[in-house]
PDB file of C-alpha atoms in Angstrom:
ATOM      1  CA  MET A   3       7.626 -40.446  37.916  1.00  0.00           C
ATOM      2  CA  ARG A   4       6.110 -40.322  41.252  1.00  0.00           C
ATOM      3  CA  ILE A   5       6.449 -37.089  43.541  1.00  0.00           C
ATOM      4  CA  LEU A   6       5.446 -37.369  47.036  1.00  0.00           C
ATOM      5  CA  VAL A   7       3.809 -33.876  48.119  1.00  0.00           C
ATOM      6  CA  VAL A   8       4.094 -33.713  52.171  1.00  0.00           C
ATOM      7  CA  ASN A   9       1.874 -31.420  53.998  1.00  0.00           C
ATOM      8  CA  VAL A  10       3.443 -29.885  57.255  1.00  0.00           C
ATOM      9  CA  ASN A  11       0.180 -30.143  59.405  1.00  0.00           C
ATOM     10  CA  THR A  12      -1.945 -32.751  60.387  1.00  0.00           C
ATOM     11  CA  THR A  13      -5.151 -31.638  58.808  1.00  0.00           C
ATOM     12  CA  GLU A  14      -6.194 -34.112  56.134  1.00  0.00           C
ATOM     13  CA  SER A  15      -8.384 -31.625  54.124  1.00  0.00           C
ATOM     14  CA  ILE A  16      -5.407 -29.299  53.517  1.00  0.00           C
ATOM     15  CA  THR A  17      -3.410 -32.204  52.290  1.00  0.00           C
ATOM     16  CA  GLU A  18      -6.095 -33.002  49.920  1.00  0.00           C
ATOM     17  CA  ALA A  19      -6.365 -29.317  48.690  1.00  0.00           C
ATOM     18  CA  ILE A  20      -2.490 -29.310  48.389  1.00  0.00           C
ATOM     19  CA  ALA A  21      -2.487 -32.723  46.252  1.00  0.00           C
ATOM     20  CA  ALA A  22      -5.217 -31.623  44.142  1.00  0.00           C
ATOM     21  CA  GLN A  23      -3.346 -28.428  43.186  1.00  0.00           C
ATOM     22  CA  ALA A  24      -0.264 -30.587  42.346  1.00  0.00           C
ATOM     23  CA  ARG A  25      -2.169 -33.015  40.228  1.00  0.00           C
ATOM     24  CA  SER A  26      -3.534 -29.949  38.404  1.00  0.00           C
ATOM     25  CA  VAL A  27      -0.072 -28.952  37.101  1.00  0.00           C
ATOM     26  CA  ALA A  28       1.550 -32.345  36.892  1.00  0.00           C
ATOM     27  CA  SER A  29       2.486 -33.714  33.679  1.00  0.00           C
ATOM     28  CA  ALA A  30       0.974 -36.613  32.058  1.00  0.00           C
ATOM     29  CA  GLY A  31       2.651 -39.699  33.763  1.00  0.00           C
ATOM     30  CA  THR A  32       3.503 -37.945  37.032  1.00  0.00           C
ATOM     31  CA  GLU A  33       1.935 -39.522  39.846  1.00  0.00           C
ATOM     32  CA  ILE A  34       1.318 -37.201  42.724  1.00  0.00           C
ATOM     33  CA  VAL A  35       1.033 -38.829  46.571  1.00  0.00           C
ATOM     34  CA  GLY A  36      -0.182 -36.580  48.979  1.00  0.00           C
ATOM     35  CA  LEU A  37       1.194 -37.284  52.626  1.00  0.00           C
ATOM     36  CA  THR A  38      -0.005 -36.013  56.049  1.00  0.00           C
ATOM     37  CA  PRO A  39       2.186 -36.299  58.988  1.00  0.00           C
ATOM     38  CA  ARG A  40       1.528 -38.770  61.733  1.00  0.00           C
ATOM     39  CA  PHE A  41       1.863 -36.453  64.326  1.00  0.00           C
ATOM     40  CA  GLY A  42       2.306 -32.545  64.996  1.00  0.00           C
ATOM     41  CA  ALA A  43      -0.212 -29.508  64.874  1.00  0.00           C
ATOM     42  CA  GLU A  44      -3.308 -29.022  62.940  1.00  0.00           C
ATOM     43  CA  SER A  45      -1.780 -26.032  61.453  1.00  0.00           C
ATOM     44  CA  VAL A  46       1.948 -24.583  61.530  1.00  0.00           C
ATOM     45  CA  GLU A  47       2.077 -21.014  62.514  1.00  0.00           C
ATOM     46  CA  GLY A  48       5.213 -20.703  64.749  1.00  0.00           C
ATOM     47  CA  ASN A  49       8.755 -21.797  65.670  1.00  0.00           C
ATOM     48  CA  PHE A  50       7.634 -24.609  67.928  1.00  0.00           C
ATOM     49  CA  GLU A  51       5.105 -25.952  65.476  1.00  0.00           C
ATOM     50  CA  SER A  52       7.563 -25.647  62.664  1.00  0.00           C
ATOM     51  CA  TYR A  53      10.212 -27.530  64.269  1.00  0.00           C
ATOM     52  CA  LEU A  54       7.651 -30.233  65.245  1.00  0.00           C
ATOM     53  CA  ALA A  55       6.690 -30.351  61.604  1.00  0.00           C
ATOM     54  CA  ALA A  56      10.274 -31.035  60.477  1.00  0.00           C
ATOM     55  CA  ILE A  57      10.558 -34.103  62.306  1.00  0.00           C
ATOM     56  CA  ALA A  58       7.031 -35.274  61.522  1.00  0.00           C
ATOM     57  CA  VAL A  59       7.517 -34.598  57.846  1.00  0.00           C
ATOM     58  CA  MET A  60      10.802 -36.420  57.697  1.00  0.00           C
ATOM     59  CA  ASP A  61       9.255 -39.379  59.711  1.00  0.00           C
ATOM     60  CA  ARG A  62       6.299 -39.427  57.225  1.00  0.00           C
ATOM     61  CA  VAL A  63       8.430 -39.498  54.083  1.00  0.00           C
ATOM     62  CA  LEU A  64      10.794 -42.255  55.555  1.00  0.00           C
ATOM     63  CA  SER A  65       7.857 -44.328  56.398  1.00  0.00           C
ATOM     64  CA  TYR A  66       6.275 -44.342  52.817  1.00  0.00           C
ATOM     65  CA  PRO A  67       6.835 -47.821  51.507  1.00  0.00           C
ATOM     66  CA  GLU A  68       6.974 -47.451  47.819  1.00  0.00           C
ATOM     67  CA  PRO A  69       9.549 -46.059  45.590  1.00  0.00           C
ATOM     68  CA  PHE A  70       9.583 -42.203  44.636  1.00  0.00           C
ATOM     69  CA  ASP A  71      11.463 -39.779  42.593  1.00  0.00           C
ATOM     70  CA  ALA A  72      11.179 -36.544  44.412  1.00  0.00           C
ATOM     71  CA  VAL A  73       9.682 -34.792  47.508  1.00  0.00           C
ATOM     72  CA  ILE A  74       7.968 -31.468  47.814  1.00  0.00           C
ATOM     73  CA  GLN A  75       7.928 -29.959  51.363  1.00  0.00           C
ATOM     74  CA  ALA A  76       4.735 -28.195  51.099  1.00  0.00           C
ATOM     75  CA  GLY A  77       5.068 -25.592  53.926  1.00  0.00           C
ATOM     76  CA  TYR A  78       6.254 -21.928  53.946  1.00  0.00           C
ATOM     77  CA  GLY A  79       9.074 -21.481  56.422  1.00  0.00           C
ATOM     78  CA  GLU A  80      11.520 -24.007  58.220  1.00  0.00           C
ATOM     79  CA  HIS A  81      10.130 -27.329  58.071  1.00  0.00           C
ATOM     80  CA  GLY A  82      13.021 -29.965  57.547  1.00  0.00           C
ATOM     81  CA  ARG A  83      13.948 -29.570  54.005  1.00  0.00           C
ATOM     82  CA  GLU A  84      17.662 -29.684  54.580  1.00  0.00           C
ATOM     83  CA  GLY A  85      17.099 -32.876  56.732  1.00  0.00           C
ATOM     84  CA  LEU A  86      15.301 -34.640  54.044  1.00  0.00           C
ATOM     85  CA  GLN A  87      18.055 -33.672  51.659  1.00  0.00           C
ATOM     86  CA  GLU A  88      20.531 -35.501  53.750  1.00  0.00           C
ATOM     87  CA  LEU A  89      18.489 -38.707  54.098  1.00  0.00           C
ATOM     88  CA  LEU A  90      17.276 -39.183  50.627  1.00  0.00           C
ATOM     89  CA  SER A  91      18.931 -39.683  47.293  1.00  0.00           C
ATOM     90  CA  VAL A  92      16.222 -37.820  45.243  1.00  0.00           C
ATOM     91  CA  PRO A  93      15.430 -34.131  44.805  1.00  0.00           C
ATOM     92  CA  VAL A  94      13.785 -32.320  47.569  1.00  0.00           C
ATOM     93  CA  VAL A  95      11.815 -29.048  46.679  1.00  0.00           C
ATOM     94  CA  ASP A  96      10.705 -26.493  49.216  1.00  0.00           C
ATOM     95  CA  ILE A  97       7.508 -24.694  48.226  1.00  0.00           C
ATOM     96  CA  THR A  98       8.745 -21.412  49.499  1.00  0.00           C
ATOM     97  CA  GLU A  99      12.028 -21.338  47.555  1.00  0.00           C
ATOM     98  CA  ALA A 100      10.080 -22.772  44.460  1.00  0.00           C
ATOM     99  CA  ALA A 101       7.517 -19.928  44.436  1.00  0.00           C
ATOM    100  CA  ALA A 102      10.314 -17.305  44.957  1.00  0.00           C
ATOM    101  CA  SER A 103      12.860 -18.713  42.519  1.00  0.00           C
ATOM    102  CA  THR A 104       9.830 -18.920  39.785  1.00  0.00           C
ATOM    103  CA  ALA A 105       8.760 -15.156  40.554  1.00  0.00           C
ATOM    104  CA  LEU A 106      12.214 -14.134  39.390  1.00  0.00           C
ATOM    105  CA  TYR A 107      11.560 -15.071  35.877  1.00  0.00           C
ATOM    106  CA  LEU A 108       8.473 -13.030  35.967  1.00  0.00           C
ATOM    107  CA  GLY A 109       9.341  -9.569  37.411  1.00  0.00           C
ATOM    108  CA  HIS A 110      12.019  -7.450  39.056  1.00  0.00           C
ATOM    109  CA  THR A 111      10.470  -7.916  42.448  1.00  0.00           C
ATOM    110  CA  TYR A 112       8.153 -10.081  44.233  1.00  0.00           C
ATOM    111  CA  ALA A 113       6.049 -10.002  47.493  1.00  0.00           C
ATOM    112  CA  VAL A 114       4.792 -12.795  49.512  1.00  0.00           C
ATOM    113  CA  VAL A 115       1.299 -12.733  51.190  1.00  0.00           C
ATOM    114  CA  THR A 116       0.979 -15.216  54.087  1.00  0.00           C
ATOM    115  CA  THR A 117      -1.372 -15.934  56.995  1.00  0.00           C
ATOM    116  CA  LEU A 118      -0.612 -14.328  60.335  1.00  0.00           C
ATOM    117  CA  ASP A 119       1.957 -11.800  61.214  1.00  0.00           C
ATOM    118  CA  ARG A 120       4.138 -14.089  63.338  1.00  0.00           C
ATOM    119  CA  THR A 121       4.770 -16.107  60.403  1.00  0.00           C
ATOM    120  CA  VAL A 122       6.472 -13.327  58.398  1.00  0.00           C
ATOM    121  CA  PRO A 123      10.030 -13.553  60.166  1.00  0.00           C
ATOM    122  CA  LEU A 124      10.038 -17.623  59.534  1.00  0.00           C
ATOM    123  CA  ILE A 125       9.492 -16.656  55.629  1.00  0.00           C
ATOM    124  CA  GLU A 126      12.007 -13.583  55.714  1.00  0.00           C
ATOM    125  CA  ASP A 127      14.531 -16.140  57.276  1.00  0.00           C
ATOM    126  CA  ARG A 128      13.976 -18.734  54.857  1.00  0.00           C
ATOM    127  CA  LEU A 129      14.313 -16.507  51.865  1.00  0.00           C
ATOM    128  CA  LYS A 130      17.595 -15.052  53.026  1.00  0.00           C
ATOM    129  CA  LEU A 131      18.923 -18.457  53.817  1.00  0.00           C
ATOM    130  CA  ALA A 132      18.127 -19.413  50.099  1.00  0.00           C
ATOM    131  CA  GLY A 133      19.721 -16.257  48.802  1.00  0.00           C
ATOM    132  CA  LEU A 134      16.259 -14.971  47.544  1.00  0.00           C
ATOM    133  CA  ASP A 135      15.712 -12.119  49.673  1.00  0.00           C
ATOM    134  CA  ALA A 136      17.294  -9.546  47.443  1.00  0.00           C
ATOM    135  CA  ARG A 137      14.376  -8.963  45.138  1.00  0.00           C
ATOM    136  CA  CYS A 138      11.641  -9.567  47.697  1.00  0.00           C
ATOM    137  CA  ALA A 139       9.775  -6.291  48.180  1.00  0.00           C
ATOM    138  CA  SER A 140       7.867  -7.436  51.029  1.00  0.00           C
ATOM    139  CA  VAL A 141       6.229 -10.210  52.944  1.00  0.00           C
ATOM    140  CA  ARG A 142       2.737  -9.309  54.124  1.00  0.00           C
ATOM    141  CA  ALA A 143       0.339 -11.027  56.237  1.00  0.00           C
ATOM    142  CA  SER A 144      -3.377 -11.275  55.645  1.00  0.00           C
ATOM    143  CA  GLY A 145      -4.318 -11.555  59.344  1.00  0.00           C
ATOM    144  CA  LEU A 146      -5.986 -15.001  58.760  1.00  0.00           C
ATOM    145  CA  ALA A 147      -4.905 -18.234  60.599  1.00  0.00           C
ATOM    146  CA  VAL A 148      -4.389 -21.314  58.276  1.00  0.00           C
ATOM    147  CA  LEU A 149      -7.467 -23.221  59.190  1.00  0.00           C
ATOM    148  CA  GLU A 150      -9.581 -19.959  58.426  1.00  0.00           C
ATOM    149  CA  LEU A 151      -8.609 -20.240  54.714  1.00  0.00           C
ATOM    150  CA  GLU A 152     -10.816 -23.359  54.765  1.00  0.00           C
ATOM    151  CA  GLU A 153     -13.588 -22.094  57.179  1.00  0.00           C
ATOM    152  CA  ASP A 154     -14.420 -18.975  55.093  1.00  0.00           C
ATOM    153  CA  PRO A 155     -12.757 -19.040  51.500  1.00  0.00           C
ATOM    154  CA  ALA A 156     -14.489 -15.736  50.526  1.00  0.00           C
ATOM    155  CA  ALA A 157     -13.172 -13.868  53.339  1.00  0.00           C
ATOM    156  CA  ALA A 158      -9.710 -15.445  52.730  1.00  0.00           C
ATOM    157  CA  VAL A 159      -9.672 -14.409  49.209  1.00  0.00           C
ATOM    158  CA  GLU A 160     -10.498 -10.702  50.090  1.00  0.00           C
ATOM    159  CA  SER A 161      -7.856 -10.471  52.831  1.00  0.00           C
ATOM    160  CA  ILE A 162      -5.171 -11.768  50.718  1.00  0.00           C
ATOM    161  CA  VAL A 163      -6.254  -9.746  47.650  1.00  0.00           C
ATOM    162  CA  SER A 164      -6.259  -6.628  50.035  1.00  0.00           C
ATOM    163  CA  GLN A 165      -2.519  -7.274  51.199  1.00  0.00           C
ATOM    164  CA  ALA A 166      -1.530  -8.364  47.505  1.00  0.00           C
ATOM    165  CA  GLU A 167      -2.858  -4.997  46.018  1.00  0.00           C
ATOM    166  CA  ARG A 168      -0.919  -2.964  48.822  1.00  0.00           C
ATOM    167  CA  ALA A 169       2.331  -5.013  47.959  1.00  0.00           C
ATOM    168  CA  VAL A 170       1.691  -4.005  44.314  1.00  0.00           C
ATOM    169  CA  THR A 171       0.670  -0.284  44.819  1.00  0.00           C
ATOM    170  CA  GLU A 172       2.919   0.368  48.045  1.00  0.00           C
ATOM    171  CA  ASP A 173       5.868  -1.875  47.887  1.00  0.00           C
ATOM    172  CA  ARG A 174       6.404  -1.771  43.975  1.00  0.00           C
ATOM    173  CA  ALA A 175       6.095  -5.733  43.859  1.00  0.00           C
ATOM    174  CA  GLU A 176       5.645  -6.895  40.211  1.00  0.00           C
ATOM    175  CA  VAL A 177       4.713 -10.591  41.130  1.00  0.00           C
ATOM    176  CA  ILE A 178       2.836 -12.077  44.218  1.00  0.00           C
ATOM    177  CA  CYS A 179       3.708 -15.344  45.761  1.00  0.00           C
ATOM    178  CA  LEU A 180       0.981 -17.293  47.927  1.00  0.00           C
ATOM    179  CA  GLY A 181       2.802 -17.708  51.222  1.00  0.00           C
ATOM    180  CA  CYS A 182       1.066 -20.842  52.606  1.00  0.00           C
ATOM    181  CA  GLY A 183       0.387 -24.318  51.239  1.00  0.00           C
ATOM    182  CA  GLY A 184      -3.353 -23.922  52.298  1.00  0.00           C
ATOM    183  CA  MET A 185      -3.608 -21.081  49.795  1.00  0.00           C
ATOM    184  CA  ALA A 186      -3.312 -23.598  46.953  1.00  0.00           C
ATOM    185  CA  GLY A 187      -5.601 -22.963  44.255  1.00  0.00           C
ATOM    186  CA  LEU A 188      -6.210 -19.158  44.902  1.00  0.00           C
ATOM    187  CA  ASP A 189      -3.868 -17.976  42.472  1.00  0.00           C
ATOM    188  CA  GLU A 190      -6.043 -17.193  39.308  1.00  0.00           C
ATOM    189  CA  GLN A 191      -8.770 -15.378  41.609  1.00  0.00           C
ATOM    190  CA  ILE A 192      -5.797 -13.193  42.968  1.00  0.00           C
ATOM    191  CA  ARG A 193      -4.257 -12.656  39.520  1.00  0.00           C
ATOM    192  CA  LYS A 194      -7.583 -11.293  38.254  1.00  0.00           C
ATOM    193  CA  ARG A 195      -7.936  -8.876  41.044  1.00  0.00           C
ATOM    194  CA  THR A 196      -4.404  -7.564  41.061  1.00  0.00           C
ATOM    195  CA  GLY A 197      -3.348  -7.808  37.307  1.00  0.00           C
ATOM    196  CA  VAL A 198       0.166  -9.332  38.126  1.00  0.00           C
ATOM    197  CA  PRO A 199       1.405 -12.950  37.958  1.00  0.00           C
ATOM    198  CA  VAL A 200       0.595 -15.174  41.035  1.00  0.00           C
ATOM    199  CA  VAL A 201       2.733 -17.907  41.831  1.00  0.00           C
ATOM    200  CA  ASP A 202       1.266 -20.900  43.910  1.00  0.00           C
ATOM    201  CA  GLY A 203       4.198 -22.471  45.672  1.00  0.00           C
ATOM    202  CA  VAL A 204       2.767 -26.076  45.337  1.00  0.00           C
ATOM    203  CA  GLY A 205       2.376 -25.698  41.485  1.00  0.00           C
ATOM    204  CA  ALA A 206       5.858 -24.193  41.272  1.00  0.00           C
ATOM    205  CA  ALA A 207       7.340 -27.010  43.161  1.00  0.00           C
ATOM    206  CA  VAL A 208       5.849 -29.777  41.214  1.00  0.00           C
ATOM    207  CA  THR A 209       7.250 -28.166  37.952  1.00  0.00           C
ATOM    208  CA  VAL A 210      10.672 -27.561  39.488  1.00  0.00           C
ATOM    209  CA  ALA A 211      10.685 -31.183  40.799  1.00  0.00           C
ATOM    210  CA  GLU A 212       9.584 -32.760  37.473  1.00  0.00           C
ATOM    211  CA  SER A 213      12.405 -30.806  35.728  1.00  0.00           C
ATOM    212  CA  LEU A 214      15.076 -31.968  38.218  1.00  0.00           C
ATOM    213  CA  VAL A 215      14.021 -35.587  37.727  1.00  0.00           C
ATOM    214  CA  ARG A 216      13.860 -35.214  33.825  1.00  0.00           C
ATOM    215  CA  LEU A 217      17.328 -33.833  33.902  1.00  0.00           C
ATOM    216  CA  GLY A 218      18.828 -36.590  36.277  1.00  0.00           C
ATOM    217  CA  LEU A 219      19.952 -34.052  38.765  1.00  0.00           C
ATOM    218  CA  SER A 220      19.693 -34.392  42.629  1.00  0.00           C
ATOM    219  CA  THR A 221      21.188 -32.808  45.822  1.00  0.00           C
ATOM    220  CA  SER A 222      24.788 -32.814  46.023  1.00  0.00           C
ATOM    221  CA  LYS A 223      26.322 -35.315  48.671  1.00  0.00           C
ATOM    222  CA  VAL A 224      29.845 -34.206  48.598  1.00  0.00           C
ATOM    223  CA  ARG A 225      29.480 -31.829  51.850  1.00  0.00           C
ATOM    224  CA  THR A 226      26.428 -30.010  53.216  1.00  0.00           C
ATOM    225  CA  TYR A 227      23.710 -32.543  52.434  1.00  0.00           C
ATOM    226  CA  ALA A 228      25.958 -35.731  52.820  1.00  0.00           C
ATOM    227  CA  GLY A 229      24.107 -38.547  54.517  1.00  0.00           C
ATOM    228  CA  PRO A 230      23.990 -38.643  58.425  1.00  0.00           C
ATOM    229  CA  ARG A 231      27.135 -40.144  59.920  1.00  0.00           C
ATOM    230  CA  PRO A 232      26.299 -43.727  61.180  1.00  0.00           C
ATOM    231  CA  LYS A 233      25.415 -43.459  64.787  1.00  0.00           C
ATOM    232  CA  ARG A 234      22.720 -44.486  67.379  1.00  0.00           C
ATOM    233  CA  VAL A 235      19.532 -42.444  67.235  1.00  0.00           C
ATOM    234  CA  THR A 236      17.120 -42.775  70.457  1.00  0.00           C
ATOM    235  CA  GLY A 237      13.509 -42.639  70.345  1.00  0.00           C
ATOM    236  CA  TRP A 238      12.639 -41.392  66.740  1.00  0.00           C
ATOM    237  CA  PRO A 239      10.618 -43.866  64.804  1.00  0.00           C
ATOM    238  CA  GLY A 240      12.760 -43.247  61.677  1.00  0.00           C
ATOM    239  CA  ALA A 241      15.961 -43.856  63.626  1.00  0.00           C
ATOM    240  CA  ALA A 242      16.545 -47.153  61.885  1.00  0.00           C
ATOM    241  CA  PHE A 243      16.784 -45.317  58.416  1.00  0.00           C
ATOM    242  CA  ALA A 244      18.892 -42.469  60.010  1.00  0.00           C
ATOM    243  CA  GLU A 245      21.338 -45.052  60.960  1.00  0.00           C
ATOM    244  CA  THR A 246      21.335 -46.750  57.546  1.00  0.00           C
ATOM    245  CA  GLY A 247      21.360 -43.472  55.471  1.00  0.00           C
ATOM    246  CA  PRO A 248      20.094 -42.421  52.326  1.00  0.00           C
ATOM    247  CA  ALA A 249      20.814 -45.687  50.272  1.00  0.00           C
ATOM    248  CA  ALA A 250      17.842 -47.372  51.996  1.00  0.00           C
ATOM    249  CA  GLY A 251      15.768 -49.088  49.226  1.00  0.00           C
ATOM    250  CA  HIS A 252      12.537 -47.207  49.814  1.00  0.00           C
ATOM    251  CA  ALA A 253      14.024 -43.881  48.817  1.00  0.00           C
ATOM    252  CA  ASP A 254      15.281 -45.322  45.424  1.00  0.00           C
ATOM    253  CA  ALA A 255      13.864 -43.644  42.180  1.00  0.00           C
ATOM    254  CA  HIS A 256      10.547 -44.945  40.974  1.00  0.00           C
ATOM    255  CA  GLY A 257      10.713 -46.294  37.409  1.00  0.00           C
TER     256      GLY A 257
END
């Protein structure tokens, strides 16, 4: 089984960290391929950068030359998952939804701890769209920018733990979800400090993607995520694929 794990920003070190986290939970025989977009922002922390990332993520996946079985969109918020679902014939898993849906098995309520406060509405909107907001106690911001997670890991952990502890004591959250792909690998440290289950979205997405592939399941194509209608697409590198649709050979399942 081959799973593509796509970073939503262009920082290669974050791609490497995300891929490493994915490999740490992947089953034997699952190949994890980390992909970095060919264009876009070095970190995604707002609507403009998110919409740009959506195009970049679709472009990067469609340009991958080998067969694959599933795709993980490794960014919190809105980064083109639905577009990929239209374009591909394999499962597409978003880490926001994977983390939240996994948290529902572990406690009555969950909270998300993310980076900057400006990203909170994007995550809230994604959870609402996915129907996962009813048991979300809160979405809290650590106040750290994405790139600061790498620059000062110790300070990052303290900021995230502080907000996680408040989510547990003040918001009555019973599970914490790490609200940024760049937080991959911090789950164990935060669990020890808070005493509650901590869900890393990348790890959760890998297990969801593997399960869908093993069950032989993929996205329904009868309505919402049917392939794009054939038409001229101007100026986008992935235009040729968009015109031919999800039956194109490089999106077929990997044996």
